[in-house]
Coordinates of C-alpha atoms in Angstrom, one line a residue:
X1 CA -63.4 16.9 21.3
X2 CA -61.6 14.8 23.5
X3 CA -61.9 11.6 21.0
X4 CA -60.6 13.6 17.8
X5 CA -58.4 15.0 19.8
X6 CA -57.0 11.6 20.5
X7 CA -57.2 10.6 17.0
X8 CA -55.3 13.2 16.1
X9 CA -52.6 12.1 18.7
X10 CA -52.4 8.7 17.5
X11 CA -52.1 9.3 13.8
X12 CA -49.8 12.7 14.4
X13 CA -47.3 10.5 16.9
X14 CA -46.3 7.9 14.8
X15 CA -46.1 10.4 11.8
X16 CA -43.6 12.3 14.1
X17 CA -41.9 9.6 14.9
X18 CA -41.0 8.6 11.3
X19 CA -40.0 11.8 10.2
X20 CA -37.9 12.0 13.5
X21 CA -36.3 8.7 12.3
X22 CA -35.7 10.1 8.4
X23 CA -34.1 12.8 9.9
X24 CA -31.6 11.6 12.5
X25 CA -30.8 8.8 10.1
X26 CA -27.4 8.1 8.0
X27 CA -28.3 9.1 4.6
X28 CA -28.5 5.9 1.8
X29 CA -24.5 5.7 0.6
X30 CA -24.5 6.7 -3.0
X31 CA -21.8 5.2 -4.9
X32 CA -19.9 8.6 -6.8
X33 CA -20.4 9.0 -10.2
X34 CA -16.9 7.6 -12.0
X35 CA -16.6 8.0 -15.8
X36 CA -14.7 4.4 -16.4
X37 CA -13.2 4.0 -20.2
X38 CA -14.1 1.2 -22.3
X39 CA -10.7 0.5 -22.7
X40 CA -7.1 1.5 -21.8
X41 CA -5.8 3.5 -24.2
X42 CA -2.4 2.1 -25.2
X43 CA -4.2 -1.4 -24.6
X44 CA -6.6 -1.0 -27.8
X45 CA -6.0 -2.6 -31.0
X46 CA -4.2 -0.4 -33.5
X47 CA -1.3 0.0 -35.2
X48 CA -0.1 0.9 -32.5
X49 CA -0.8 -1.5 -30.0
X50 CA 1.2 -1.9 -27.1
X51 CA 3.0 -5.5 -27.4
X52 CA 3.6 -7.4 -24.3
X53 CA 7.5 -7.7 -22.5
X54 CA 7.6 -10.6 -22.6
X55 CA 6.6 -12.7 -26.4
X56 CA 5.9 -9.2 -28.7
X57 CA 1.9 -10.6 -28.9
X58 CA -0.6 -8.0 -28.1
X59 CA -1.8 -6.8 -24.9
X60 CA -5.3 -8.3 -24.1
X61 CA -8.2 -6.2 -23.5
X62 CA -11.0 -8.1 -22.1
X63 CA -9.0 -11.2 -20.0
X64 CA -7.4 -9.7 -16.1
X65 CA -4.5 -11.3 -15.4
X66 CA -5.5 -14.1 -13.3
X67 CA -3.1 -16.5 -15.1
X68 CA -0.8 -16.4 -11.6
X69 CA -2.7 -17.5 -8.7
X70 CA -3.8 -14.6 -6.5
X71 CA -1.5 -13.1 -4.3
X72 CA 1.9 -14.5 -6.1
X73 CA 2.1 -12.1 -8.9
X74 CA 5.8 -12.4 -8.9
X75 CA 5.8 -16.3 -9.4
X76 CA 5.5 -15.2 -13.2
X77 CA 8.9 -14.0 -13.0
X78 CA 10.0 -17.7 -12.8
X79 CA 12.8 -16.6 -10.4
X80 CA 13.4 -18.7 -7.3
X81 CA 15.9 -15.6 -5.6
X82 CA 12.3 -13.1 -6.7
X83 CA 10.8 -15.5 -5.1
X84 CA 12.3 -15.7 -1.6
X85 CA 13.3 -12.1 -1.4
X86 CA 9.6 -11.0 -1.7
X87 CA 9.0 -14.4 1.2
X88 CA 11.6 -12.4 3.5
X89 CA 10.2 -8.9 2.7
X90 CA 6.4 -10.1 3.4
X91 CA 7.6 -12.2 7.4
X92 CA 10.1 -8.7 8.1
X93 CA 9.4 -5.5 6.4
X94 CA 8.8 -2.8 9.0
X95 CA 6.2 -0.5 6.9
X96 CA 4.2 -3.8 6.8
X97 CA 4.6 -4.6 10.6
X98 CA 3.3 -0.8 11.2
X99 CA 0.2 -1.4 8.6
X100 CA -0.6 -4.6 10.5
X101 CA -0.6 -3.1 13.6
X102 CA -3.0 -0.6 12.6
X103 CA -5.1 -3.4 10.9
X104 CA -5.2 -5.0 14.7
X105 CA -6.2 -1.1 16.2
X106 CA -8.9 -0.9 13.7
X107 CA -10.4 -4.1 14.6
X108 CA -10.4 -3.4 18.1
X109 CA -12.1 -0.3 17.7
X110 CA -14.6 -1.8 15.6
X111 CA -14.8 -4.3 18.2
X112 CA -15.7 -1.3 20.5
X113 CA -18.0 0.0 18.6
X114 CA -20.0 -3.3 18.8
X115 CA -20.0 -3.6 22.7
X116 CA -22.4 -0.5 22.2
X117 CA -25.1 -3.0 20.7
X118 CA -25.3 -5.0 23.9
X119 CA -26.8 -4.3 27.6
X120 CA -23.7 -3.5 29.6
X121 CA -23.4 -5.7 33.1
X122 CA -20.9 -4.9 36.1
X123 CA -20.7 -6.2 39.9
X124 CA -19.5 -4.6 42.2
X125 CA -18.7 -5.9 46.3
X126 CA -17.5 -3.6 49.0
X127 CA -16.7 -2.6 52.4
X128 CA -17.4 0.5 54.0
X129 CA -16.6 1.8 57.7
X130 CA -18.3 5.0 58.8
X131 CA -19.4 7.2 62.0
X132 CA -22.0 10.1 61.6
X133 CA -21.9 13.2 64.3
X134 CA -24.7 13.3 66.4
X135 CA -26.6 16.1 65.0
X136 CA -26.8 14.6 61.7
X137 CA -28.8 11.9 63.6
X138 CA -31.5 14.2 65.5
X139 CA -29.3 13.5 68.9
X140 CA -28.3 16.1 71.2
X141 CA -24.7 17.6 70.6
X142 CA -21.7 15.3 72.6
X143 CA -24.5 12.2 72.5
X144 CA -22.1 9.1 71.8
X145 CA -22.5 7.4 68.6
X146 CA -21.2 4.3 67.5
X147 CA -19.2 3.7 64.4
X148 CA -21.2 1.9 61.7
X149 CA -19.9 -1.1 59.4
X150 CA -21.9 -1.9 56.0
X151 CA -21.2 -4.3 53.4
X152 CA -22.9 -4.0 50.0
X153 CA -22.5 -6.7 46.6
X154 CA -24.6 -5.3 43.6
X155 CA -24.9 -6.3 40.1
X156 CA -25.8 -3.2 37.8
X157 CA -27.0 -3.3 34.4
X158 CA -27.0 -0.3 31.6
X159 CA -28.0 -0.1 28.1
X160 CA -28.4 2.2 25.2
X161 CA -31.8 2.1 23.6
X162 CA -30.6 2.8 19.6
X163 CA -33.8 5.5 19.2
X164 CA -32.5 7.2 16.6
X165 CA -29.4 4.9 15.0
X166 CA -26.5 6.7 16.8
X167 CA -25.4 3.1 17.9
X168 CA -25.7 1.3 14.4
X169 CA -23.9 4.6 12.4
X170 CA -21.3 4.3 15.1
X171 CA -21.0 0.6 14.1
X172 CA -21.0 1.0 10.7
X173 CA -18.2 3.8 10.8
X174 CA -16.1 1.5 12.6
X175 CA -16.7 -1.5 10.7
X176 CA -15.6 0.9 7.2
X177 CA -13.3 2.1 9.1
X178 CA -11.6 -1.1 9.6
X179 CA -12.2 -2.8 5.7
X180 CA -10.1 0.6 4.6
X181 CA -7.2 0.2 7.2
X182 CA -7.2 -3.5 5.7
X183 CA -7.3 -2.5 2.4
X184 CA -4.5 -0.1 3.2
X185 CA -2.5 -3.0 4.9
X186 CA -3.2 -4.6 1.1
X187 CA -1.6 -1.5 -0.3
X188 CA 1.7 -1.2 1.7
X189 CA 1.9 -5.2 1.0
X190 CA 1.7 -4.5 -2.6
X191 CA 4.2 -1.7 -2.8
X192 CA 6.5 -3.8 -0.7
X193 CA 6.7 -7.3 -2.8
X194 CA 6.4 -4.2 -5.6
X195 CA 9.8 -2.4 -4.4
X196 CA 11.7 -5.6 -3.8
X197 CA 10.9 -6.8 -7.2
X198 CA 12.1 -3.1 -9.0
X199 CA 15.0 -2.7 -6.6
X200 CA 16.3 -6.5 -7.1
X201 CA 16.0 -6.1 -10.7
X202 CA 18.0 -2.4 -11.0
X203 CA 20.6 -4.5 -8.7
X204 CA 20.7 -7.4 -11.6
X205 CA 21.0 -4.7 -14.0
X206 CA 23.7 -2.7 -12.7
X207 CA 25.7 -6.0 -12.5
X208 CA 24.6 -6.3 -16.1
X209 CA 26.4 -3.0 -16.4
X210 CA 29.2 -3.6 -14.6
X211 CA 29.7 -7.1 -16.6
X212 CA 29.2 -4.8 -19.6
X213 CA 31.8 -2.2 -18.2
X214 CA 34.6 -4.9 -17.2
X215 CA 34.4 -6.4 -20.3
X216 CA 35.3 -3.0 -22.2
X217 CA 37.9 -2.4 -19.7
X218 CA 40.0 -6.1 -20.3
X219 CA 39.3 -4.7 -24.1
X220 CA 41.0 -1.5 -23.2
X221 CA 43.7 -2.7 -21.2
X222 CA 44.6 -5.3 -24.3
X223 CA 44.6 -2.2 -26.3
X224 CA 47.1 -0.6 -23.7
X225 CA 49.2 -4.0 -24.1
X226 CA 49.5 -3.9 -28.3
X227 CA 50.0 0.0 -28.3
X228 CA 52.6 -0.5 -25.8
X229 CA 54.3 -2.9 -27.8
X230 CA 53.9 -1.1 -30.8
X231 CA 55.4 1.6 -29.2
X232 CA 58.5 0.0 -28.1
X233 CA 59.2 -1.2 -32.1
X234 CA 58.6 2.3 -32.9
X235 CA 55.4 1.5 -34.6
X236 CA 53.5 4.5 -33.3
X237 CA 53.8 7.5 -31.2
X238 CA 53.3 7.9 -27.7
X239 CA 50.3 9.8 -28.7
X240 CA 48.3 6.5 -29.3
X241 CA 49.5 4.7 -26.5
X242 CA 48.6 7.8 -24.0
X243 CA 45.1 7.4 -25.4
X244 CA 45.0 4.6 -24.9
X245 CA 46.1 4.6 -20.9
X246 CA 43.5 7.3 -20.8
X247 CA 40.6 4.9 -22.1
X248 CA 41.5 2.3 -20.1
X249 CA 41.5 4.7 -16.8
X250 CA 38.5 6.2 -17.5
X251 CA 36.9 2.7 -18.5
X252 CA 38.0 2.0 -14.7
X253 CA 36.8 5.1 -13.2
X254 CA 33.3 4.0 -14.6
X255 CA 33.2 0.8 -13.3
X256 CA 33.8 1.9 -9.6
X257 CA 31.5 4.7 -9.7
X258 CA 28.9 2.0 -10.8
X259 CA 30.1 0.0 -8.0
X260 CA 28.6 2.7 -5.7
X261 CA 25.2 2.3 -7.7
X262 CA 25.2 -1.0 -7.0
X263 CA 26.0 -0.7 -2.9
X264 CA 23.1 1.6 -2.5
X265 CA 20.9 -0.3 -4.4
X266 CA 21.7 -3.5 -2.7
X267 CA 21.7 -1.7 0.9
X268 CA 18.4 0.1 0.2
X269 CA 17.1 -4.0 -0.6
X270 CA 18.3 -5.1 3.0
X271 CA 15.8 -2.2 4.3
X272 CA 13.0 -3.6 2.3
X273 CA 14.0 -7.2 4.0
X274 CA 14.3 -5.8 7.1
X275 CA 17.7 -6.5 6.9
X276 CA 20.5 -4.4 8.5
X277 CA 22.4 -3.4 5.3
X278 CA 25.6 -4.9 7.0
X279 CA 24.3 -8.1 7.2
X280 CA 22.8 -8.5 4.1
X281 CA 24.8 -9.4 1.2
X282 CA 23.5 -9.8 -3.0
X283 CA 25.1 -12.4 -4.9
X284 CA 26.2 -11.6 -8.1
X285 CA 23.4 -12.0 -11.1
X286 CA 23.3 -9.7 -14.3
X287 CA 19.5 -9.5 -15.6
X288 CA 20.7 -10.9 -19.6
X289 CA 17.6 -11.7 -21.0
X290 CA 14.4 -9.7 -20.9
X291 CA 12.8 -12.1 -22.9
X292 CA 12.2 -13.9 -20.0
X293 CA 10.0 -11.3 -18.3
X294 CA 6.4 -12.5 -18.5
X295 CA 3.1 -11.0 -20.5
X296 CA 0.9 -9.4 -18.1
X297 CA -2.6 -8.0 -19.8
X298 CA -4.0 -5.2 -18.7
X299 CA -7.5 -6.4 -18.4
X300 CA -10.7 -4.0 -18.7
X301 CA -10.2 -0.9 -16.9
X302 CA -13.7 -1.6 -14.8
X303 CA -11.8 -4.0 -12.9
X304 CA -9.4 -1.8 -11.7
X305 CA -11.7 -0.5 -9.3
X306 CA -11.9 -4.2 -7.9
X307 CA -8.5 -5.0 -7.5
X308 CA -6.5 -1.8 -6.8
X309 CA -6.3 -1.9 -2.8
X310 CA -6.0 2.3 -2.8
X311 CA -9.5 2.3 -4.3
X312 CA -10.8 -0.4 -1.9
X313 CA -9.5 1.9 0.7
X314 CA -10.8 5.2 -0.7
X315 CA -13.9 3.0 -1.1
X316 CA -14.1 2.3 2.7
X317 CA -13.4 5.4 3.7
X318 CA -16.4 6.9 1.8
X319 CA -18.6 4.7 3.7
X320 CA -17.5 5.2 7.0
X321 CA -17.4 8.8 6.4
X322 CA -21.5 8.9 5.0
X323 CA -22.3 6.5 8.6
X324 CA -20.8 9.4 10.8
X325 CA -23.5 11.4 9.2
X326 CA -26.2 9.4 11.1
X327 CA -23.8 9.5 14.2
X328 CA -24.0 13.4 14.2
X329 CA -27.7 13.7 13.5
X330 CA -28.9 11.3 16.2
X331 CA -26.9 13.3 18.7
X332 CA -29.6 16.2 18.3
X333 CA -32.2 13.8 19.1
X334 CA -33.3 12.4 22.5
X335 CA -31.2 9.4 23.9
X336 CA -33.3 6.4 26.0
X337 CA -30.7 5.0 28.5
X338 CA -31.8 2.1 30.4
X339 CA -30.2 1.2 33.8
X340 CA -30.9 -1.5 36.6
X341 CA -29.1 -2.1 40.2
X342 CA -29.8 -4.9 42.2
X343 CA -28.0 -6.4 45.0
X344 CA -27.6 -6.5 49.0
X345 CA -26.4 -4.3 52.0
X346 CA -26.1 -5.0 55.5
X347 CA -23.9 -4.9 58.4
X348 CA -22.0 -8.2 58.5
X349 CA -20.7 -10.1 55.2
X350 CA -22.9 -12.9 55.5
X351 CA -26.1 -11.0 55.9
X352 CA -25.8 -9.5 52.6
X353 CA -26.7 -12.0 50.5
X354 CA -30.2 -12.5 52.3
X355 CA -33.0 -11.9 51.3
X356 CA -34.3 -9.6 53.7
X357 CA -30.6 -7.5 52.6
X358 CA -32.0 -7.3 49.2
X359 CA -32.2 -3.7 47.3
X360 CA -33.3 -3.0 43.5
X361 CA -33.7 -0.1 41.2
X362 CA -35.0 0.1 37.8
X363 CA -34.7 3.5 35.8
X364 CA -35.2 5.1 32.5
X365 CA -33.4 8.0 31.2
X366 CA -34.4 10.1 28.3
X367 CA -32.2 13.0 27.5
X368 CA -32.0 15.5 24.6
X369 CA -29.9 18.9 24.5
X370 CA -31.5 22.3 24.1
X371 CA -29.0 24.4 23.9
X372 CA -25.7 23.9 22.4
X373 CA -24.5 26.7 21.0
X374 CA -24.9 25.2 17.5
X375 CA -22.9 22.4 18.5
X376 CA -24.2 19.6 17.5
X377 CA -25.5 21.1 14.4
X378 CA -22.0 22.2 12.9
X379 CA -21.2 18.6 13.9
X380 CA -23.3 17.5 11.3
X381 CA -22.0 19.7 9.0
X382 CA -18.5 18.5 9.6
X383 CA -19.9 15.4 8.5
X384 CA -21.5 16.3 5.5
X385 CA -18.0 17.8 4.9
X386 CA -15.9 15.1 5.4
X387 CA -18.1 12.7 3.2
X388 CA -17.5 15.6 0.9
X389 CA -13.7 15.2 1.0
X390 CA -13.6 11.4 1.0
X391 CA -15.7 11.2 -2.5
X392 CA -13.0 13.3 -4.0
X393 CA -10.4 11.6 -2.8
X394 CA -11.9 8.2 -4.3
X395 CA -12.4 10.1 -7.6
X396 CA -8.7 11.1 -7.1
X397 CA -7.5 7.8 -6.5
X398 CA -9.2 6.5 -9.4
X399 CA -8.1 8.6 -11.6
X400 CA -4.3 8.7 -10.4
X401 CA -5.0 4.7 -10.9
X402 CA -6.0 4.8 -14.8
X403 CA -3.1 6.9 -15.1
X404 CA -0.3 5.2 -13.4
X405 CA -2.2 2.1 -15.8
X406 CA -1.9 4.2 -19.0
X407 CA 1.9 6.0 -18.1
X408 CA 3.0 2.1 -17.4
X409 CA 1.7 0.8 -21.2
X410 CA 3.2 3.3 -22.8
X411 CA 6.7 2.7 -21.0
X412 CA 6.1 -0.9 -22.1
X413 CA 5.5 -0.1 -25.6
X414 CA 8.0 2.8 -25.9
X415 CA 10.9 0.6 -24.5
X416 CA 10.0 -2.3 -26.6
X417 CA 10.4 0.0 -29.6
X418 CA 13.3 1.5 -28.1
X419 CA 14.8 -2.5 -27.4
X420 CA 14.7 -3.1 -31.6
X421 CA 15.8 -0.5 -32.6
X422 CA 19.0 -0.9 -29.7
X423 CA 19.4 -4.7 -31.0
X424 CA 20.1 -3.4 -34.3
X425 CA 22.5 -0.6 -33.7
X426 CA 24.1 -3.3 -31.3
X427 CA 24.6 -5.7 -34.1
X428 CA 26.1 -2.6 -36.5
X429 CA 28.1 -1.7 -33.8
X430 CA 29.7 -5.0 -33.0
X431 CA 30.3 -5.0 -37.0
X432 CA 31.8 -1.5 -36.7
X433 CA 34.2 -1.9 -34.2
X434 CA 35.4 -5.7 -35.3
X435 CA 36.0 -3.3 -38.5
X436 CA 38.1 -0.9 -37.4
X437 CA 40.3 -3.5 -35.0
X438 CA 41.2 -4.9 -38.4
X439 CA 42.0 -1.8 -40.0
X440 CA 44.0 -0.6 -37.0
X441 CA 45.9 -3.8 -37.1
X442 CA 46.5 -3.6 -40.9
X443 CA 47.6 0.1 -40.6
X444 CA 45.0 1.2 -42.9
X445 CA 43.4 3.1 -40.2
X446 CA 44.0 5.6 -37.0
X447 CA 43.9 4.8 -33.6
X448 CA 41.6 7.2 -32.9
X449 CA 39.1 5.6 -35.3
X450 CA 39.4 2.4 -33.3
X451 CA 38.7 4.6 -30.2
X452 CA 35.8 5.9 -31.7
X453 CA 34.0 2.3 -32.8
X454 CA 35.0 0.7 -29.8
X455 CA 33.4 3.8 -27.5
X456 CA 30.5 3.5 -29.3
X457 CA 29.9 -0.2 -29.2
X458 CA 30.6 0.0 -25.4
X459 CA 27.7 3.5 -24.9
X460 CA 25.4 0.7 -27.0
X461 CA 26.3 -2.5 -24.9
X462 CA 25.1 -0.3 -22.1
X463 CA 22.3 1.4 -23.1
X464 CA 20.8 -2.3 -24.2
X465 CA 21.6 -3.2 -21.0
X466 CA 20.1 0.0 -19.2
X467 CA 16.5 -0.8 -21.3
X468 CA 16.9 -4.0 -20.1
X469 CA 15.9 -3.2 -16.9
X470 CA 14.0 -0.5 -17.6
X471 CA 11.5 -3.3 -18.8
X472 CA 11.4 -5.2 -15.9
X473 CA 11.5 -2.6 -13.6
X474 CA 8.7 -0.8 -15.7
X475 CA 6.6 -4.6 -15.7
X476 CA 6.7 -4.8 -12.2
X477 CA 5.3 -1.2 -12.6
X478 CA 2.1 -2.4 -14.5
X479 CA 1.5 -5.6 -12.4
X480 CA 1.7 -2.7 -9.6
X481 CA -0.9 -0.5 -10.9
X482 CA -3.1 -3.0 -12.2
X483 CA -3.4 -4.2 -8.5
X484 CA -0.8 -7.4 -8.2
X485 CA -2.7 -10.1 -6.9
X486 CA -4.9 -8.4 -4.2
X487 CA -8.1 -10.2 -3.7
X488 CA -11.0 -8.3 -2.2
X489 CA -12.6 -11.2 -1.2
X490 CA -9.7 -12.9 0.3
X491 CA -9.3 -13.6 4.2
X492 CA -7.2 -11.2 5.7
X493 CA -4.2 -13.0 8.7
X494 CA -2.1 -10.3 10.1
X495 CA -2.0 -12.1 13.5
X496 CA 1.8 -12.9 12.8
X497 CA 2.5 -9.5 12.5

């Protein structure tokens, strides 16, 4: 009986033991479920196809845009100013000095974490002066005693037998925990060089506005000068040459309200440079050629889960969140701590390191909890939970990514038709109005005709200018939410920071 009995044992135990190990540990990380399209929408060839900002060719489908070494999206722009705005954002932005920091914190916890994996070893050297009564020594009451003087050195030695995975999960978390806070330092990067790049080209196209503006106020206060004249030889009435004031004030009144456009938009680009917006002054440079904007394809929409940093982040988080699953298991299963303490004691300083002084002890500790209250089992429900949460947030970022993809093509393609069909009322217009000035002048037409050509070449001129930088701002979109030039695989150096 004895012998089966023992069989039993040794085939049960190790039987136990796995299914002790299946249970406590962090369940296999299952990659969600993520319906990906074939292709973008607005990016498939149609009749419709969306055409690029830049040449009017068609937006590629199956190429990503690597044609810009990673990283330097905005070296496509060809602009030296882009160039070392973004350079200035990158060294002094706060939001990025705040994300690096946390990139640091995440490391170091990570770095924790790890410390867990190795035996933990301390010394420790002291003094210690002390006089017992005389009862506690078995001597009559008012016997004399003597104080005592002891000296103790000791190394001590701890560690963590991983049983049951708590230490790896733990590990794991951390490490995930760390790839998303770096992937979120990616993000904030992105959206930096991203907002300088859309805030220095609404400043370029406000002063495209205002050169737009100006110029139709030197043609109003022209007008002002002939109608004046025309007025003193009793040409007209002072009806036409009160219009005419009145043009040419509001004309100005439009101008300096744009001014004010322009001053926010320039002090909200000193906060991106980390720039007080007293020290920081814009030069001057109307955006008067969107030609020049470059072609950026919008690749297959499978790689968007590879380059977006938000994803990569989501991604992380995931992970981390299905480790802290084995964490919160393993904590309802015995612990094995090992400990050691060796070292010397004796009365004077230089005995202690004798060998006769010499004192060891060598434990094992195995603990488990048996009642908790349900603690530790709610704990793993939490878990469970929060995995929960962090898979739809992934799907949610994924989705808000195709979307921000698709909204950003069809911006591109609705403001390129929206450009032609602006170039050609711009041409009409400028016919129209160079029309009616030589009516006007011939007398073979009113004033208020003139008023009404010239206003309406002017609402063009600016609304040509106005898509203008709609496209560029709306480019610098779609390089954005195609994921810039983040590369997953690139070293991360925030040391700087």
């Amino acid at each position: 009986m004895n012998m089966i009995a023992n069989m039993i044992g040794k085939g049960v135990a190790p039987l136990a033991a796995a299914l002790l190990l299946t249970a406590c540990a962090a369940p296999t990380f299952k990659q969600p479920d993520i319906a990906v399209p074939t292709a973008f929408k607005e990016g498939q060839s149609s009749a419709n196809a969306v055409q690029t900002a830049a040449d009017g060719s068609r937006w590629k489908q199956a190429q990503p845009a690597e044609q810009q070494p990673r990283g330097e999206w905005w070296l496509a722009f060809n602009d030296p100013a882009l160039n070392q705005l973004i350079g200035e954002a990158t060294k002094a932005n706060a939001n990025l000095a705040v994300a690096a920091a946390r990139v640091k914190q995440a490391r170091a916890i990570a770095g924790i974490a790890e410390a867990d994996r190795i035996p933990q070893v301390g010394v420790g050297v002291g003094a210690q002066r002390a006089r017992n009564s005389a009862q506690s020594l078995g001597l009559p009451a008012g016997s004399p005693v003597a104080p005592q003087t002891s000296y103790t050195a000791s190394l001590t030695a701890s560690y963590e037998v991983d049983l049951f995975g708590r230490v790896s999960s733990g590990v794991d978390a951390a490490r995930s925990d760390a790839a998303s806070v770096e992937a979120t330092y990616r993000s904030v990067l992105l959206a930096v060089q991203a907002d300088v790049a859309q805030t220095y080209f609404r400043l370029r196209a406000t002063d495209a506005e205002l050169a737009t503006l100006e110029q139709t106020v030197r043609l109003r206060e022209e007008n002002v000068k002939v109608n004046q004249r025309r007025f003193d030889l009793g040409d007209i009435g002072e009806f036409d040459l009160s219009r005419a004031k009145t043009e040419l004030a509001t004309s100005r009144a439009e101008a300096i309200g744009l001014q004010r456009t322009r001053v926010t938009t320039e002090h909200a680009l000193a906060v991106l440079l980390g720039k007080p917006a007293a020290d920081f002054t814009a030069g001057v440079s109307p955006l008067l050629d969107s030609s020049l904007l470059p072609a950026i394809p919008a690749g297959l929409p499978s790689a968007l889960l590879e380059r977006r940093p938000d994803i990569a982040s989501a991604q992380r988080a995931m992970e981390a969140s299905n480790a802290r699953i084995g964490v919160a298991r393993a904590a309802m299963f015995p612990a094995l701590n090992i400990n050691a303490n060796g070292g010397g004691a004796a009365g004077t300083f230089s005995e202690v390191f004798k060998w006769s002084s010499r004192s060891w002890v060598l434990g094992a500790l195995m603990s488990m909890p048996l009642i908790d209250g349900g603690r530790n089992k709610n704990n793993v429900v939490r878990s469970e939970a929060a995995l929960e949460e962090s898979v739809a947030s992934y799907r949610q970022s994924v989705l808000t990514a195709f979307a921000e993809v698709e909204d950003n093509l069809a911006g591109l393609r609705i403001l390129s038709g929206q450009t032609q069909e602006i170039d050609d009322a711009l041409v009409s217009a400028r016919r129209s109005a160079d029309l009616a000035q030589k009516l006007y002048t011939a007398g073979r037409s009113s004033y208020l005709d003139l008023l009404d050509a010239q206003r309406n070449l002017a609402s063009v001129e600016r609304a040509a200018v106005q898509l203008r930088g709609s496209r560029a701002v709306t480019t610098v979109a779609l390089i954005r939410s195609l994921g810039g030039g983040w590369d997953a695989g690139a070293p991360l150096a925030v040391a700087s920071k």
